[in-house]
């Protein structure tokens, strides 16, 4: 099975490269550092103690709290790999040169071999849901202990993986799995994981905390750029969602003429498309890349067209619609707006954060909507009722705080593989 997979992957490389170049038309970063995607790295080999792989921004955000726990307990050199340029940019912005950072190569035996030979990690951590046959096999052959951290698996993915359960059972043999929930743990067992290697540790995203500078920056945005007007943020949106949000906003303007809409598309290559949609809808649009005193008060829609600023805008907003949930993407991180003390709204598609969203909705700490009409109605009620917003914010923040501790539980799981030499402080 792995031989067939590898052969097909090699055969598809021309299309893989063509897709990289295509995506680079909108985001030039996709054409940079291509050699790293095949396991070629500059400089001499540089062994590291712990390697953490975070595909993109969401996985990187979860990794940050784990890295903080590692630093509390051990003196270890850390390598962080990503797959997307946006993930790379986020790692560099938050961690700077305190960690090594490169792109992870494609899951091909030669590239994976070069990667592991160059960095020789003593332990490997894969964030959330990445199961790569050649990578996992190479780690096992080299004796590199492997942990799937913050592991989640939806019902849909579990059904799809069930077709190759025998292959997965071999790949996951000896791999520690730190599952977010009991349901995730059960699904990993159904696809072939040994129950003895699966532990429920909770969600690392509960352990994040907004930096004081981010909180202060959000408050300053609210005061200066938004001039204390009510702000509705549509965060991490995907194609199809911006149109629904703009339609809902048009309905709300007659009742709430002071309301401002901030749109933060999930992918930077869509910034221009979303700006065009807002202009075509008849709105005055300002952009973060053009922001300054000259735009204050002169816009209805603000486009967040930079990376790494979302948390600051959550803090500056009164209401947040969390995207990827009105279209069938699976939803994005709802813990961030809870920490920012922003009232939360999301759509029906939340499998990526299913239990968290269900719990927030059940506790009255968030509102779930099914379509444009319900979205407009929910935001209408929340703009009008400050008391209701306050209740939701308090409930959501309390919920997040009750569920902390995953980073320490992950550390205890990982420490079993690291040895006493890492228990430095």
Short mmCIF file of C-alpha atoms in Angstrom, two decimals:
data_model
loop_
_atom_site.label_atom_id
_atom_site.label_comp_id
_atom_site.label_asym_id
_atom_site.label_seq_id
_atom_site.Cartn_x
_atom_site.Cartn_y
_atom_site.Cartn_z
CA UNK A 1 0.00 0.00 0.00
CA UNK A 2 2.80 2.43 0.91
CA UNK A 3 4.65 1.58 -2.30
CA UNK A 4 1.56 2.38 -4.36
CA UNK A 5 1.06 5.63 -2.42
CA UNK A 6 4.69 6.65 -2.94
CA UNK A 7 4.64 5.84 -6.66
CA UNK A 8 1.48 7.89 -7.17
CA UNK A 9 2.99 10.77 -5.18
CA UNK A 10 6.13 10.81 -7.35
CA UNK A 11 3.99 10.70 -10.49
CA UNK A 12 1.93 13.67 -9.30
CA UNK A 13 4.92 15.93 -8.60
CA UNK A 14 4.53 17.98 -11.81
CA UNK A 15 0.96 18.85 -10.77
CA UNK A 16 2.08 19.53 -7.18
CA UNK A 17 4.69 22.02 -8.42
CA UNK A 18 2.24 23.56 -10.87
CA UNK A 19 -0.21 24.11 -8.01
CA UNK A 20 2.52 25.80 -5.95
CA UNK A 21 3.28 28.17 -8.79
CA UNK A 22 -0.42 28.82 -9.39
CA UNK A 23 -0.97 29.73 -5.75
CA UNK A 24 2.11 31.95 -5.86
CA UNK A 25 0.30 34.26 -8.30
CA UNK A 26 -1.77 35.55 -5.39
CA UNK A 27 0.72 34.75 -2.61
CA UNK A 28 4.35 34.99 -3.84
CA UNK A 29 5.60 33.20 -0.70
CA UNK A 30 4.53 29.90 -2.27
CA UNK A 31 7.40 30.10 -4.75
CA UNK A 32 10.01 30.75 -2.06
CA UNK A 33 12.14 28.05 -0.37
CA UNK A 34 10.90 25.32 -2.72
CA UNK A 35 14.08 23.31 -2.11
CA UNK A 36 13.00 22.81 1.51
CA UNK A 37 9.87 21.04 0.29
CA UNK A 38 12.18 18.32 -1.07
CA UNK A 39 14.41 18.10 2.01
CA UNK A 40 17.28 20.33 0.89
CA UNK A 41 18.41 22.73 3.62
CA UNK A 42 21.22 25.24 3.74
CA UNK A 43 24.21 24.88 6.01
CA UNK A 44 25.65 21.84 7.78
CA UNK A 45 23.45 19.29 9.61
CA UNK A 46 22.15 20.73 12.87
CA UNK A 47 20.63 18.16 15.26
CA UNK A 48 17.70 19.27 17.44
CA UNK A 49 16.13 17.81 20.55
CA UNK A 50 12.43 18.24 19.73
CA UNK A 51 10.82 18.68 16.34
CA UNK A 52 7.23 19.99 16.17
CA UNK A 53 5.26 20.02 12.91
CA UNK A 54 2.35 22.46 12.57
CA UNK A 55 0.79 22.50 9.10
CA UNK A 56 -0.55 26.06 9.13
CA UNK A 57 -1.70 28.89 11.37
CA UNK A 58 -4.28 26.96 13.41
CA UNK A 59 -1.87 24.18 14.30
CA UNK A 60 0.88 26.69 15.04
CA UNK A 61 -1.33 28.53 17.52
CA UNK A 62 -1.89 25.26 19.40
CA UNK A 63 1.84 24.49 19.28
CA UNK A 64 2.76 27.77 20.98
CA UNK A 65 1.25 26.73 24.31
CA UNK A 66 3.03 23.36 24.09
CA UNK A 67 6.34 25.10 23.37
CA UNK A 68 5.78 27.34 26.39
CA UNK A 69 5.30 24.23 28.57
CA UNK A 70 8.44 22.63 27.12
CA UNK A 71 10.45 25.71 28.02
CA UNK A 72 9.09 25.68 31.57
CA UNK A 73 10.29 22.13 32.11
CA UNK A 74 13.29 21.47 29.88
CA UNK A 75 16.29 22.96 28.17
CA UNK A 76 15.89 21.68 24.65
CA UNK A 77 16.56 22.89 21.15
CA UNK A 78 13.32 23.05 19.15
CA UNK A 79 12.63 22.82 15.43
CA UNK A 80 9.21 23.92 14.16
CA UNK A 81 8.16 22.96 10.64
CA UNK A 82 5.13 24.15 8.71
CA UNK A 83 3.62 23.45 5.29
CA UNK A 84 2.02 26.79 4.39
CA UNK A 85 3.66 30.22 4.07
CA UNK A 86 1.01 31.67 6.41
CA UNK A 87 1.98 29.12 9.06
CA UNK A 88 5.63 29.97 8.48
CA UNK A 89 4.96 33.69 8.88
CA UNK A 90 3.08 33.11 12.12
CA UNK A 91 5.85 30.97 13.61
CA UNK A 92 8.46 33.55 12.74
CA UNK A 93 6.39 36.41 14.12
CA UNK A 94 5.65 34.73 17.46
CA UNK A 95 8.82 32.71 18.06
CA UNK A 96 11.43 34.61 16.04
CA UNK A 97 14.87 33.06 16.27
CA UNK A 98 14.16 31.22 19.53
CA UNK A 99 13.42 28.11 17.45
CA UNK A 100 14.72 26.66 14.21
CA UNK A 101 12.14 26.86 11.43
CA UNK A 102 11.89 25.30 7.95
CA UNK A 103 9.24 23.81 5.69
CA UNK A 104 8.58 20.08 6.09
CA UNK A 105 9.33 18.20 2.84
CA UNK A 106 6.71 16.34 0.87
CA UNK A 107 6.05 12.82 2.13
CA UNK A 108 8.52 11.12 -0.19
CA UNK A 109 11.21 8.73 1.09
CA UNK A 110 14.23 10.66 -0.20
CA UNK A 111 13.02 14.07 1.01
CA UNK A 112 11.98 12.71 4.40
CA UNK A 113 15.32 10.94 4.69
CA UNK A 114 17.24 14.14 3.97
CA UNK A 115 15.12 16.04 6.49
CA UNK A 116 15.64 13.53 9.30
CA UNK A 117 19.34 13.21 8.44
CA UNK A 118 19.83 16.98 8.56
CA UNK A 119 18.06 17.62 11.87
CA UNK A 120 18.25 14.22 13.65
CA UNK A 121 15.44 15.01 16.12
CA UNK A 122 15.41 13.08 19.40
CA UNK A 123 11.60 13.30 19.57
CA UNK A 124 8.90 14.30 17.10
CA UNK A 125 5.54 16.00 17.69
CA UNK A 126 2.93 16.16 14.91
CA UNK A 127 0.07 18.57 15.56
CA UNK A 128 -3.58 17.48 15.28
CA UNK A 129 -4.37 15.22 12.30
CA UNK A 130 -1.34 14.68 10.08
CA UNK A 131 -0.62 11.01 9.33
CA UNK A 132 2.08 10.66 6.66
CA UNK A 133 3.05 7.07 5.72
CA UNK A 134 6.67 7.64 4.67
CA UNK A 135 7.38 10.10 7.47
CA UNK A 136 5.95 7.85 10.17
CA UNK A 137 7.79 4.83 8.77
CA UNK A 138 11.10 6.71 8.63
CA UNK A 139 10.72 7.91 12.24
CA UNK A 140 10.07 4.37 13.42
CA UNK A 141 13.11 3.00 11.53
CA UNK A 142 15.35 5.72 13.00
CA UNK A 143 13.99 5.22 16.51
CA UNK A 144 12.49 8.70 16.74
CA UNK A 145 9.57 8.59 19.22
CA UNK A 146 6.46 10.19 17.76
CA UNK A 147 3.57 11.99 19.45
CA UNK A 148 0.42 13.21 17.69
CA UNK A 149 -0.43 16.23 19.83
CA UNK A 150 -3.80 17.90 20.23
CA UNK A 151 -5.09 15.03 18.12
CA UNK A 152 -8.54 15.30 16.60
CA UNK A 153 -10.43 13.11 14.17
CA UNK A 154 -13.91 13.85 12.85
CA UNK A 155 -16.52 11.20 12.13
CA UNK A 156 -16.13 11.92 8.42
CA UNK A 157 -12.36 11.40 8.52
CA UNK A 158 -12.71 8.25 10.64
CA UNK A 159 -15.08 6.72 8.08
CA UNK A 160 -12.66 7.56 5.29
CA UNK A 161 -9.67 6.12 7.16
CA UNK A 162 -11.59 2.92 7.96
CA UNK A 163 -10.90 1.73 4.40
CA UNK A 164 -7.17 1.49 5.19
CA UNK A 165 -7.38 0.41 8.83
CA UNK A 166 -4.75 -2.31 8.40
CA UNK A 167 -2.23 0.16 6.99
CA UNK A 168 -2.99 2.71 9.71
CA UNK A 169 -2.63 0.10 12.43
CA UNK A 170 0.95 -0.50 11.29
CA UNK A 171 1.70 3.22 10.90
CA UNK A 172 0.33 4.10 14.34
CA UNK A 173 2.03 1.24 16.17
CA UNK A 174 4.01 2.75 19.04
CA UNK A 175 2.84 6.30 18.26
CA UNK A 176 1.53 8.20 21.29
CA UNK A 177 -1.74 9.99 20.57
CA UNK A 178 -2.80 12.91 22.80
CA UNK A 179 -6.49 13.22 21.92
CA UNK A 180 -8.48 16.39 22.47
CA UNK A 181 -11.66 14.58 23.59
CA UNK A 182 -12.96 11.13 24.50
CA UNK A 183 -14.75 11.04 21.13
CA UNK A 184 -11.48 11.76 19.30
CA UNK A 185 -9.75 9.01 21.29
CA UNK A 186 -12.43 6.48 20.34
CA UNK A 187 -12.17 7.39 16.66
CA UNK A 188 -8.40 6.91 16.65
CA UNK A 189 -8.88 3.46 18.14
CA UNK A 190 -11.45 2.60 15.45
CA UNK A 191 -8.95 3.42 12.68
CA UNK A 192 -6.26 1.18 14.17
CA UNK A 193 -4.50 2.94 17.06
CA UNK A 194 -3.58 0.80 20.06
CA UNK A 195 -5.84 1.91 22.97
CA UNK A 196 -2.79 1.74 25.26
CA UNK A 197 -1.14 4.57 23.30
CA UNK A 198 -4.17 6.90 23.24
CA UNK A 199 -4.58 9.44 26.06
CA UNK A 200 -7.17 12.20 26.42
CA UNK A 201 -5.23 15.37 27.22
CA UNK A 202 -7.67 18.15 26.26
CA UNK A 203 -7.22 20.95 23.75
CA UNK A 204 -3.98 22.96 23.78
CA UNK A 205 -5.83 26.01 22.47
CA UNK A 206 -7.45 26.47 25.88
CA UNK A 207 -3.96 27.14 27.29
CA UNK A 208 -3.23 30.14 25.10
CA UNK A 209 -3.35 33.59 26.63
CA UNK A 210 -3.49 36.94 24.79
CA UNK A 211 -0.29 38.91 25.12
CA UNK A 212 -0.71 42.14 27.07
CA UNK A 213 0.49 44.12 24.05
CA UNK A 214 -2.22 42.49 21.91
CA UNK A 215 -4.91 43.38 24.43
CA UNK A 216 -3.65 46.95 24.65
CA UNK A 217 -3.43 47.15 20.85
CA UNK A 218 -7.02 46.00 20.49
CA UNK A 219 -8.23 48.61 22.94
CA UNK A 220 -6.32 51.28 21.03
CA UNK A 221 -7.90 50.15 17.75
CA UNK A 222 -11.35 50.44 19.26
CA UNK A 223 -10.62 53.95 20.47
CA UNK A 224 -8.75 55.40 17.50
CA UNK A 225 -9.51 53.58 14.26
CA UNK A 226 -13.05 52.47 15.14
CA UNK A 227 -13.86 55.52 17.30
CA UNK A 228 -15.83 53.46 19.83
CA UNK A 229 -18.44 52.41 17.25
CA UNK A 230 -19.96 48.91 17.53
CA UNK A 231 -17.79 46.45 15.58
CA UNK A 232 -18.76 43.12 14.04
CA UNK A 233 -15.78 40.98 12.97
CA UNK A 234 -16.18 38.19 10.40
CA UNK A 235 -13.03 36.16 11.08
CA UNK A 236 -11.23 33.53 9.00
CA UNK A 237 -13.87 33.60 6.28
CA UNK A 238 -13.93 31.41 3.16
CA UNK A 239 -15.38 31.85 -0.31
CA UNK A 240 -19.17 32.07 -0.03
CA UNK A 241 -19.14 33.40 3.52
CA UNK A 242 -18.17 36.98 2.69
CA UNK A 243 -21.19 37.32 0.42
CA UNK A 244 -23.49 36.07 3.21
CA UNK A 245 -21.83 38.41 5.72
CA UNK A 246 -22.16 41.42 3.42
CA UNK A 247 -25.82 40.62 2.77
CA UNK A 248 -26.47 40.35 6.51
CA UNK A 249 -24.60 43.61 7.09
CA UNK A 250 -26.77 45.39 4.49
CA UNK A 251 -29.89 44.31 6.41
CA UNK A 252 -28.44 45.57 9.68
CA UNK A 253 -27.38 49.01 8.50
CA UNK A 254 -30.87 50.53 8.65
CA UNK A 255 -31.27 49.52 12.31
CA UNK A 256 -27.66 50.09 13.34
CA UNK A 257 -26.17 52.82 11.11
CA UNK A 258 -23.06 53.12 13.34
CA UNK A 259 -22.18 49.43 13.00
CA UNK A 260 -18.80 48.67 11.39
CA UNK A 261 -17.96 45.39 9.68
CA UNK A 262 -14.42 43.98 9.73
CA UNK A 263 -13.72 41.06 7.37
CA UNK A 264 -10.62 38.90 7.85
CA UNK A 265 -10.36 36.31 5.03
CA UNK A 266 -8.66 33.07 5.99
CA UNK A 267 -6.32 33.03 2.99
CA UNK A 268 -4.26 36.06 1.92
CA UNK A 269 -4.58 35.20 -1.77
CA UNK A 270 -8.28 36.15 -1.46
CA UNK A 271 -7.75 39.66 -0.06
CA UNK A 272 -8.30 41.39 -3.40
CA UNK A 273 -11.37 39.29 -4.20
CA UNK A 274 -13.01 40.15 -0.88
CA UNK A 275 -12.19 43.85 -1.21
CA UNK A 276 -13.88 43.79 -4.63
CA UNK A 277 -16.99 42.09 -3.20
CA UNK A 278 -17.35 44.77 -0.53
CA UNK A 279 -16.95 47.63 -3.03
CA UNK A 280 -19.44 46.03 -5.43
CA UNK A 281 -21.91 45.79 -2.53
CA UNK A 282 -21.75 49.58 -2.30
CA UNK A 283 -19.66 49.94 0.86
CA UNK A 284 -16.89 52.35 1.69
CA UNK A 285 -13.91 50.07 2.27
CA UNK A 286 -10.69 50.66 4.20
CA UNK A 287 -7.83 48.17 4.52
CA UNK A 288 -5.36 47.37 7.25
CA UNK A 289 -2.47 47.83 4.81
CA UNK A 290 -3.69 51.40 4.30
CA UNK A 291 -4.81 52.05 7.88
CA UNK A 292 -3.95 55.33 9.54
CA UNK A 293 -5.59 58.39 10.96
CA UNK A 294 -6.80 59.40 7.51
CA UNK A 295 -9.23 56.45 7.28
CA UNK A 296 -10.78 56.72 10.73
CA UNK A 297 -14.54 57.14 10.47
CA UNK A 298 -14.60 57.14 6.67
CA UNK A 299 -15.54 53.50 6.05
CA UNK A 300 -18.32 50.98 6.62
CA UNK A 301 -16.25 47.84 5.94
CA UNK A 302 -12.68 47.29 7.07
CA UNK A 303 -10.60 44.56 5.39
CA UNK A 304 -8.00 42.92 7.59
CA UNK A 305 -5.49 42.14 4.83
CA UNK A 306 -2.43 41.40 6.97
CA UNK A 307 -1.32 38.26 8.81
CA UNK A 308 -0.89 37.81 12.55
CA UNK A 309 -3.24 40.62 13.60
CA UNK A 310 -6.49 38.71 14.10
CA UNK A 311 -6.33 38.49 17.89
CA UNK A 312 -5.92 42.25 18.18
CA UNK A 313 -9.05 42.75 16.08
CA UNK A 314 -10.97 40.22 18.16
CA UNK A 315 -10.17 42.39 21.20
CA UNK A 316 -11.37 45.50 19.33
CA UNK A 317 -14.68 43.89 18.29
CA UNK A 318 -17.99 43.48 20.10
CA UNK A 319 -19.24 40.48 18.10
CA UNK A 320 -17.30 37.85 16.12
CA UNK A 321 -18.59 35.48 13.49
CA UNK A 322 -16.04 32.66 13.27
CA UNK A 323 -15.72 31.54 9.66
CA UNK A 324 -15.35 28.21 7.94
CA UNK A 325 -18.69 27.36 9.53
CA UNK A 326 -21.34 28.72 7.14
CA UNK A 327 -19.67 26.71 4.36
CA UNK A 328 -18.61 23.12 4.87
CA UNK A 329 -15.02 23.70 6.00
CA UNK A 330 -15.48 22.57 9.60
CA UNK A 331 -15.05 25.85 11.45
CA UNK A 332 -12.08 27.65 12.96
CA UNK A 333 -10.81 28.45 16.43
CA UNK A 334 -13.59 29.72 18.73
CA UNK A 335 -11.31 29.87 21.77
CA UNK A 336 -9.58 33.04 20.51
CA UNK A 337 -12.72 35.24 20.54
CA UNK A 338 -13.62 33.79 23.94
CA UNK A 339 -10.23 34.88 25.31
CA UNK A 340 -10.66 38.28 23.65
CA UNK A 341 -14.00 38.69 25.47
CA UNK A 342 -15.96 38.99 22.24
CA UNK A 343 -19.48 37.58 21.76
CA UNK A 344 -19.27 34.51 19.48
CA UNK A 345 -21.43 33.48 16.52
CA UNK A 346 -20.74 30.51 14.25
CA UNK A 347 -22.50 28.51 11.55
CA UNK A 348 -23.67 24.87 11.34
CA UNK A 349 -20.38 23.32 10.15
CA UNK A 350 -18.15 23.07 13.22
CA UNK A 351 -16.69 19.55 13.14
CA UNK A 352 -13.13 20.85 13.71
CA UNK A 353 -14.23 22.22 17.09
CA UNK A 354 -17.40 20.19 17.52
CA UNK A 355 -17.42 19.54 21.25
CA UNK A 356 -16.25 23.06 22.13
CA UNK A 357 -18.90 24.66 19.91
CA UNK A 358 -21.61 22.36 21.23
CA UNK A 359 -20.64 23.14 24.84
CA UNK A 360 -20.50 26.89 24.21
CA UNK A 361 -23.91 26.84 22.54
CA UNK A 362 -25.43 24.73 25.32
CA UNK A 363 -24.13 27.11 28.01
CA UNK A 364 -25.48 30.17 26.19
CA UNK A 365 -21.92 31.34 25.55
CA UNK A 366 -22.24 31.39 21.74
CA UNK A 367 -24.93 31.51 19.06
CA UNK A 368 -25.18 29.04 16.19
CA UNK A 369 -26.86 30.19 12.95
CA UNK A 370 -27.82 28.28 9.81
CA UNK A 371 -27.96 30.90 7.08
CA UNK A 372 -27.72 34.58 6.17
CA UNK A 373 -31.08 35.45 7.70
CA UNK A 374 -30.24 33.88 11.05
CA UNK A 375 -26.81 35.50 10.98
CA UNK A 376 -28.36 38.95 10.51
CA UNK A 377 -30.91 38.29 13.25
CA UNK A 378 -28.28 37.08 15.72
CA UNK A 379 -25.98 40.03 15.16
CA UNK A 380 -28.98 42.39 15.34
CA UNK A 381 -29.92 41.08 18.79
CA UNK A 382 -26.36 41.21 20.07
CA UNK A 383 -25.70 44.76 18.86
CA UNK A 384 -28.91 45.91 20.56
CA UNK A 385 -28.45 44.01 23.83
CA UNK A 386 -25.20 44.85 25.61
CA UNK A 387 -26.27 42.83 28.64
CA UNK A 388 -26.70 39.70 26.55
CA UNK A 389 -23.25 40.20 25.03
CA UNK A 390 -21.74 40.57 28.48
CA UNK A 391 -23.37 37.36 29.72
CA UNK A 392 -22.06 35.43 26.69
CA UNK A 393 -18.55 36.79 27.16
CA UNK A 394 -18.44 35.84 30.86
CA UNK A 395 -19.77 32.33 30.17
CA UNK A 396 -17.31 31.72 27.34
CA UNK A 397 -14.30 32.98 29.29
CA UNK A 398 -15.22 30.84 32.32
CA UNK A 399 -15.60 27.81 30.04
CA UNK A 400 -12.11 28.31 28.58
CA UNK A 401 -10.51 28.68 31.99
CA UNK A 402 -12.18 25.52 33.31
CA UNK A 403 -10.68 23.51 30.47
CA UNK A 404 -7.04 24.53 30.79
CA UNK A 405 -4.18 22.15 31.58
CA UNK A 406 -3.63 20.37 28.26
CA UNK A 407 -0.10 21.74 27.83
CA UNK A 408 1.07 20.21 31.11
CA UNK A 409 -0.59 16.90 30.27
CA UNK A 410 1.14 16.90 26.87
CA UNK A 411 4.46 17.62 28.56
CA UNK A 412 4.09 14.63 30.91
CA UNK A 413 3.34 12.40 27.93
CA UNK A 414 6.32 13.66 25.95
CA UNK A 415 8.73 13.63 28.90
CA UNK A 416 8.61 9.82 29.01
CA UNK A 417 10.61 9.77 25.77
CA UNK A 418 13.10 12.53 26.53
CA UNK A 419 15.10 11.16 29.45
CA UNK A 420 16.42 12.81 32.59
CA UNK A 421 18.86 15.03 30.68
CA UNK A 422 15.96 17.23 29.60
CA UNK A 423 14.54 17.71 33.10
CA UNK A 424 16.81 20.68 33.64
CA UNK A 425 14.49 23.09 35.45
#
